[in-house]
Amino acid sequence: MARQMRVAWMYHDIMDLYGDTGNMMVLRKRCEDRGIEFVLDTIGIGQEADLSAYSLIFLGGGADKEQMSIIPDLLSRKENIRQAMASGTFVLLICGGYQLFGRYYEAADHSKIPGLGFYDYHTDTGREGARCIGNVVIEANLDGLETKIVGFENHGGQTVNVDEPLGKVIKGCGNSFDAGYEGFYDGRILGTYLHGPLLPKNPEVADFVIARSLQKDDPDFKYTDLRKLDDVWENKAREAILSKLEK
Ligand code: GLN
């Protein structure tokens, strides 16, 4: 069966920090190496689109001002996003994008930006001027796939009330100062503070996202159905970072 991964990259021209674009490049390469057709559509403000037609919705990070600028458009798509998630579209969210799927985001100037409110988590601003900045390592369990995820965080927002975190922090802050936990994963969305970009540094997570996305068209598709790729350089890079950070 010819497989296809269709990605809706939301606000690609606004929400794109610390190399988030690299995530899309990695998904394309890892799909095409396996003969999986990869279709990438960018969805900007005001652009008509049915998000439920896609296998994956991707939303990257952004500064407070950028997050504010997309809110009217994002909220206008709330029902369509809900419908997409209910029909098996997987969602990958980085930092600012992750924050906006919760109840609200309180920006550094204390203005409150409403989120989509799909989840009860919410994001408050931290102590005056304090930000979580630096390299991060977490231990995650993605539907049985145990993996260490490495990345880079830079956020003022402190996300609390996260009932299903993505992983346990080994190095760095995660959802908030001293949270001990990072991100959110509930089987429908994977939200994380990890830029870096996330997927080039973590090929197992990239393949997990591909497998979950392909389940939109074929619910029986499994992570182990993906042909293994030669990740020798990716793994060397990971090992180099991990050995530095875990000291
Ligand atoms: N503006 C948000 C914050 O500072 C998100 C930043 C980001 O996406 N890196 O918390």
Short mmCIF file of C-alpha atoms and ligand atoms in Angstrom, two decimals:
data_model
loop_
_atom_site.label_atom_id
_atom_site.label_comp_id
_atom_site.label_asym_id
_atom_site.label_seq_id
_atom_site.Cartn_x
_atom_site.Cartn_y
_atom_site.Cartn_z
CA MET A 1 0.00 0.00 0.00
CA ALA A 2 1.45 3.40 -1.00
CA ARG A 3 1.66 5.48 2.12
CA GLN A 4 1.40 9.21 2.39
CA MET A 5 2.18 11.63 5.22
CA ARG A 6 0.33 14.94 4.90
CA VAL A 7 1.56 17.70 7.18
CA ALA A 8 -0.15 21.00 8.00
CA TRP A 9 2.61 23.30 9.19
CA MET A 10 0.73 26.08 10.95
CA TYR A 11 2.04 29.65 10.95
CA HIS A 12 5.39 28.51 9.49
CA ASP A 13 6.34 32.15 8.86
CA ILE A 14 5.61 33.31 12.43
CA MET A 15 6.10 30.42 14.84
CA ASP A 16 9.60 29.27 14.01
CA LEU A 17 12.29 29.56 16.66
CA TYR A 18 15.69 27.89 17.14
CA GLY A 19 15.53 25.78 14.02
CA ASP A 20 11.98 24.40 14.30
CA THR A 21 12.01 24.25 10.48
CA GLY A 22 14.56 21.44 10.79
CA ASN A 23 11.78 19.25 12.16
CA MET A 24 9.99 19.37 8.83
CA MET A 25 13.19 18.65 6.90
CA VAL A 26 13.79 15.57 8.99
CA LEU A 27 10.26 14.24 8.57
CA ARG A 28 10.52 14.69 4.80
CA LYS A 29 13.89 12.93 4.57
CA ARG A 30 12.91 10.01 6.80
CA CYS A 31 9.66 9.51 4.87
CA GLU A 32 11.19 9.79 1.41
CA ASP A 33 14.05 7.41 2.30
CA ARG A 34 11.35 4.83 2.94
CA GLY A 35 9.24 5.55 -0.14
CA ILE A 36 6.53 7.29 1.91
CA GLU A 37 5.11 10.24 0.01
CA PHE A 38 5.53 13.44 2.03
CA VAL A 39 3.17 16.37 1.45
CA LEU A 40 3.93 19.57 3.36
CA ASP A 41 1.39 22.41 3.32
CA THR A 42 2.02 25.66 5.13
CA ILE A 43 -1.06 27.24 6.69
CA GLY A 44 -0.83 30.96 7.30
CA ILE A 45 -3.21 33.42 8.94
CA GLY A 46 -6.48 33.62 7.01
CA GLN A 47 -5.66 30.72 4.73
CA GLU A 48 -8.49 28.29 4.20
CA ALA A 49 -7.74 24.70 5.11
CA ASP A 50 -9.44 21.60 6.45
CA LEU A 51 -6.99 20.46 9.10
CA SER A 52 -8.78 17.15 9.55
CA ALA A 53 -7.49 16.06 6.13
CA TYR A 54 -3.92 15.95 7.44
CA SER A 55 -1.95 13.18 9.14
CA LEU A 56 -0.03 15.68 11.27
CA ILE A 57 -0.50 19.24 12.49
CA PHE A 58 2.77 20.95 13.43
CA LEU A 59 3.05 24.22 15.35
CA GLY A 60 6.41 25.57 16.46
CA GLY A 61 7.52 28.08 19.07
CA GLY A 62 7.38 31.83 19.08
CA ALA A 63 8.03 34.97 21.06
CA ASP A 64 5.14 36.47 23.07
CA LYS A 65 4.38 39.04 20.37
CA GLU A 66 4.21 36.33 17.72
CA GLN A 67 2.00 34.12 19.86
CA MET A 68 -0.42 37.02 20.32
CA SER A 69 -0.53 37.69 16.59
CA ILE A 70 -1.80 34.21 15.70
CA ILE A 71 -4.45 33.93 18.43
CA PRO A 72 -7.54 35.20 16.53
CA ASP A 73 -6.81 32.89 13.61
CA LEU A 74 -5.91 29.91 15.83
CA LEU A 75 -9.07 30.26 17.93
CA SER A 76 -11.18 30.55 14.77
CA ARG A 77 -9.94 27.05 13.85
CA LYS A 78 -10.76 25.50 17.22
CA GLU A 79 -13.62 23.27 16.05
CA ASN A 80 -11.67 22.16 12.99
CA ILE A 81 -8.65 21.25 15.14
CA ARG A 82 -10.91 19.36 17.55
CA GLN A 83 -12.39 17.48 14.60
CA ALA A 84 -8.89 16.73 13.26
CA MET A 85 -7.75 15.31 16.60
CA ALA A 86 -10.93 13.26 16.95
CA SER A 87 -10.38 11.76 13.50
CA GLY A 88 -6.79 10.66 14.22
CA THR A 89 -4.67 13.59 13.08
CA PHE A 90 -1.56 13.61 15.26
CA VAL A 91 -0.32 16.94 16.66
CA LEU A 92 3.28 17.98 17.32
CA LEU A 93 3.74 21.20 19.29
CA ILE A 94 6.90 22.97 20.28
CA CYS A 95 7.13 25.47 23.14
CA GLY A 96 4.88 28.45 22.24
CA GLY A 97 2.65 26.10 20.22
CA TYR A 98 2.46 23.66 23.13
CA GLN A 99 1.43 26.47 25.49
CA LEU A 100 -1.46 27.51 23.24
CA PHE A 101 -3.24 24.14 23.39
CA GLY A 102 -3.79 24.67 27.12
CA ARG A 103 -6.09 27.12 28.90
CA TYR A 104 -4.00 30.25 28.64
CA TYR A 105 -0.52 31.70 28.38
CA GLU A 106 0.50 34.59 30.59
CA ALA A 107 3.10 36.62 28.71
CA ALA A 108 6.11 38.29 30.32
CA ASP A 109 4.17 41.60 30.51
CA HIS A 110 1.41 39.71 32.42
CA SER A 111 -1.12 39.96 29.61
CA LYS A 112 -3.13 36.76 29.34
CA ILE A 113 -3.35 35.08 25.96
CA PRO A 114 -6.27 32.64 25.72
CA GLY A 115 -5.35 29.16 24.53
CA LEU A 116 -7.46 26.61 22.67
CA GLY A 117 -8.36 25.12 26.04
CA PHE A 118 -8.28 21.49 24.91
CA TYR A 119 -6.38 20.66 28.08
CA ASP A 120 -6.37 21.88 31.67
CA TYR A 121 -2.70 22.78 31.73
CA HIS A 122 -1.91 26.46 31.66
CA THR A 123 1.15 28.65 31.56
CA ASP A 124 1.95 31.43 34.00
CA THR A 125 4.82 33.81 33.78
CA GLY A 126 7.76 33.06 36.05
CA ARG A 127 9.59 35.30 38.48
CA GLU A 128 10.31 38.70 36.96
CA GLY A 129 12.70 38.24 34.04
CA ALA A 130 13.49 34.61 34.89
CA ARG A 131 13.56 32.15 32.00
CA CYS A 132 14.32 28.47 31.59
CA ILE A 133 17.23 28.48 29.16
CA GLY A 134 19.65 25.73 28.26
CA ASN A 135 20.12 22.16 27.14
CA VAL A 136 17.66 19.54 28.29
CA VAL A 137 17.61 15.76 28.58
CA ILE A 138 14.46 13.89 29.46
CA GLU A 139 13.48 10.26 29.78
CA ALA A 140 10.27 9.47 27.96
CA ASN A 141 8.05 6.49 27.31
CA LEU A 142 6.22 6.87 24.01
CA ASP A 143 3.60 4.13 23.97
CA GLY A 144 6.21 1.65 25.21
CA LEU A 145 9.16 3.12 23.30
CA GLU A 146 11.60 4.16 26.02
CA THR A 147 13.92 6.89 24.83
CA LYS A 148 16.02 9.76 26.03
CA ILE A 149 15.12 13.02 24.33
CA VAL A 150 17.66 15.84 24.04
CA GLY A 151 16.97 19.44 23.12
CA PHE A 152 17.22 23.09 24.00
CA GLU A 153 14.70 25.18 25.93
CA ASN A 154 14.18 28.93 26.18
CA HIS A 155 10.89 29.93 27.75
CA GLY A 156 9.64 32.35 30.34
CA GLY A 157 6.30 30.54 30.64
CA GLN A 158 5.85 28.08 33.47
CA THR A 159 3.42 25.36 32.48
CA VAL A 160 1.55 23.77 35.36
CA ASN A 161 -1.30 21.33 35.92
CA VAL A 162 0.12 18.89 33.38
CA ASP A 163 -1.51 15.56 34.12
CA GLU A 164 0.26 13.54 31.39
CA PRO A 165 3.86 14.76 31.02
CA LEU A 166 6.00 13.59 28.12
CA GLY A 167 8.98 12.70 30.26
CA LYS A 168 11.05 13.01 33.40
CA VAL A 169 13.73 15.70 33.42
CA ILE A 170 17.31 14.52 33.80
CA LYS A 171 18.88 17.85 32.90
CA GLY A 172 17.27 21.29 32.49
CA CYS A 173 13.93 22.71 33.66
CA GLY A 174 11.10 21.22 31.60
CA ASN A 175 7.57 22.49 32.14
CA SER A 176 8.63 24.93 34.84
CA PHE A 177 11.46 25.65 37.26
CA ASP A 178 11.88 22.52 39.41
CA ALA A 179 8.99 20.78 37.66
CA GLY A 180 10.87 17.52 37.31
CA TYR A 181 8.70 16.75 34.28
CA GLU A 182 8.67 17.98 30.72
CA GLY A 183 6.09 18.33 27.98
CA PHE A 184 2.75 16.65 27.48
CA TYR A 185 1.76 13.45 25.67
CA ASP A 186 -1.67 11.89 25.74
CA GLY A 187 -1.67 9.81 22.56
CA ARG A 188 -3.17 12.62 20.50
CA ILE A 189 -0.77 15.51 20.97
CA LEU A 190 2.93 15.60 21.77
CA GLY A 191 3.81 18.98 23.23
CA THR A 192 7.32 19.82 24.37
CA TYR A 193 9.54 22.75 25.24
CA LEU A 194 12.38 21.16 23.30
CA HIS A 195 13.65 23.10 20.34
CA GLY A 196 17.02 22.28 19.10
CA PRO A 197 15.44 21.35 16.71
CA LEU A 198 13.74 18.37 18.30
CA LEU A 199 13.60 15.77 15.54
CA PRO A 200 17.12 15.88 14.00
CA LYS A 201 18.55 15.27 17.46
CA ASN A 202 16.08 12.52 18.28
CA PRO A 203 15.52 10.12 15.35
CA GLU A 204 13.42 7.76 17.47
CA VAL A 205 11.01 10.60 18.23
CA ALA A 206 10.94 11.52 14.53
CA ASP A 207 9.98 7.97 13.62
CA PHE A 208 7.45 7.85 16.41
CA VAL A 209 5.80 10.99 14.99
CA ILE A 210 5.82 9.47 11.49
CA ALA A 211 4.27 6.22 12.73
CA ARG A 212 1.58 8.01 14.73
CA SER A 213 0.80 10.20 11.71
CA LEU A 214 0.53 7.25 9.32
CA GLN A 215 -2.07 5.77 11.68
CA LYS A 216 -4.47 8.44 10.41
CA ASP A 217 -4.90 6.40 7.20
CA ASP A 218 -4.03 2.99 8.67
CA PRO A 219 -4.83 2.61 12.38
CA ASP A 220 -2.96 -0.73 12.46
CA PHE A 221 0.34 0.83 11.38
CA LYS A 222 3.08 0.34 13.99
CA TYR A 223 6.36 2.06 14.80
CA THR A 224 8.14 -1.24 14.15
CA ASP A 225 6.66 -1.33 10.61
CA LEU A 226 9.00 1.53 9.64
CA ARG A 227 12.12 0.28 7.88
CA LYS A 228 15.17 1.02 10.03
CA LEU A 229 17.41 3.78 8.70
CA ASP A 230 21.13 4.11 9.17
CA ASP A 231 21.29 6.65 11.99
CA VAL A 232 24.99 6.33 12.68
CA TRP A 233 25.69 10.10 12.55
CA GLU A 234 22.51 11.06 14.37
CA ASN A 235 23.40 8.62 17.14
CA LYS A 236 27.01 9.78 17.36
CA ALA A 237 25.76 13.37 17.75
CA ARG A 238 23.30 12.27 20.43
CA GLU A 239 25.92 10.35 22.32
CA ALA A 240 28.28 13.34 22.22
CA ILE A 241 25.57 15.62 23.65
CA LEU A 242 24.39 13.11 26.23
CA SER A 243 27.86 12.38 27.53
CA LYS A 244 28.43 16.11 28.01
CA LEU A 245 25.10 16.81 29.68
CA GLU A 246 24.83 13.77 31.90
CA LYS A 247 28.17 14.36 33.62
N1 GLN B 1 7.04 33.08 24.41
C1 GLN B 1 6.97 31.84 25.10
C2 GLN B 1 7.76 31.85 26.40
O1 GLN B 1 8.67 32.60 26.55
C3 GLN B 1 7.40 30.69 24.19
C4 GLN B 1 8.85 30.77 23.79
C5 GLN B 1 9.27 29.70 22.80
O2 GLN B 1 8.49 29.24 21.97
N2 GLN B 1 10.55 29.34 22.82
O3 GLN B 1 7.45 31.07 27.28
#
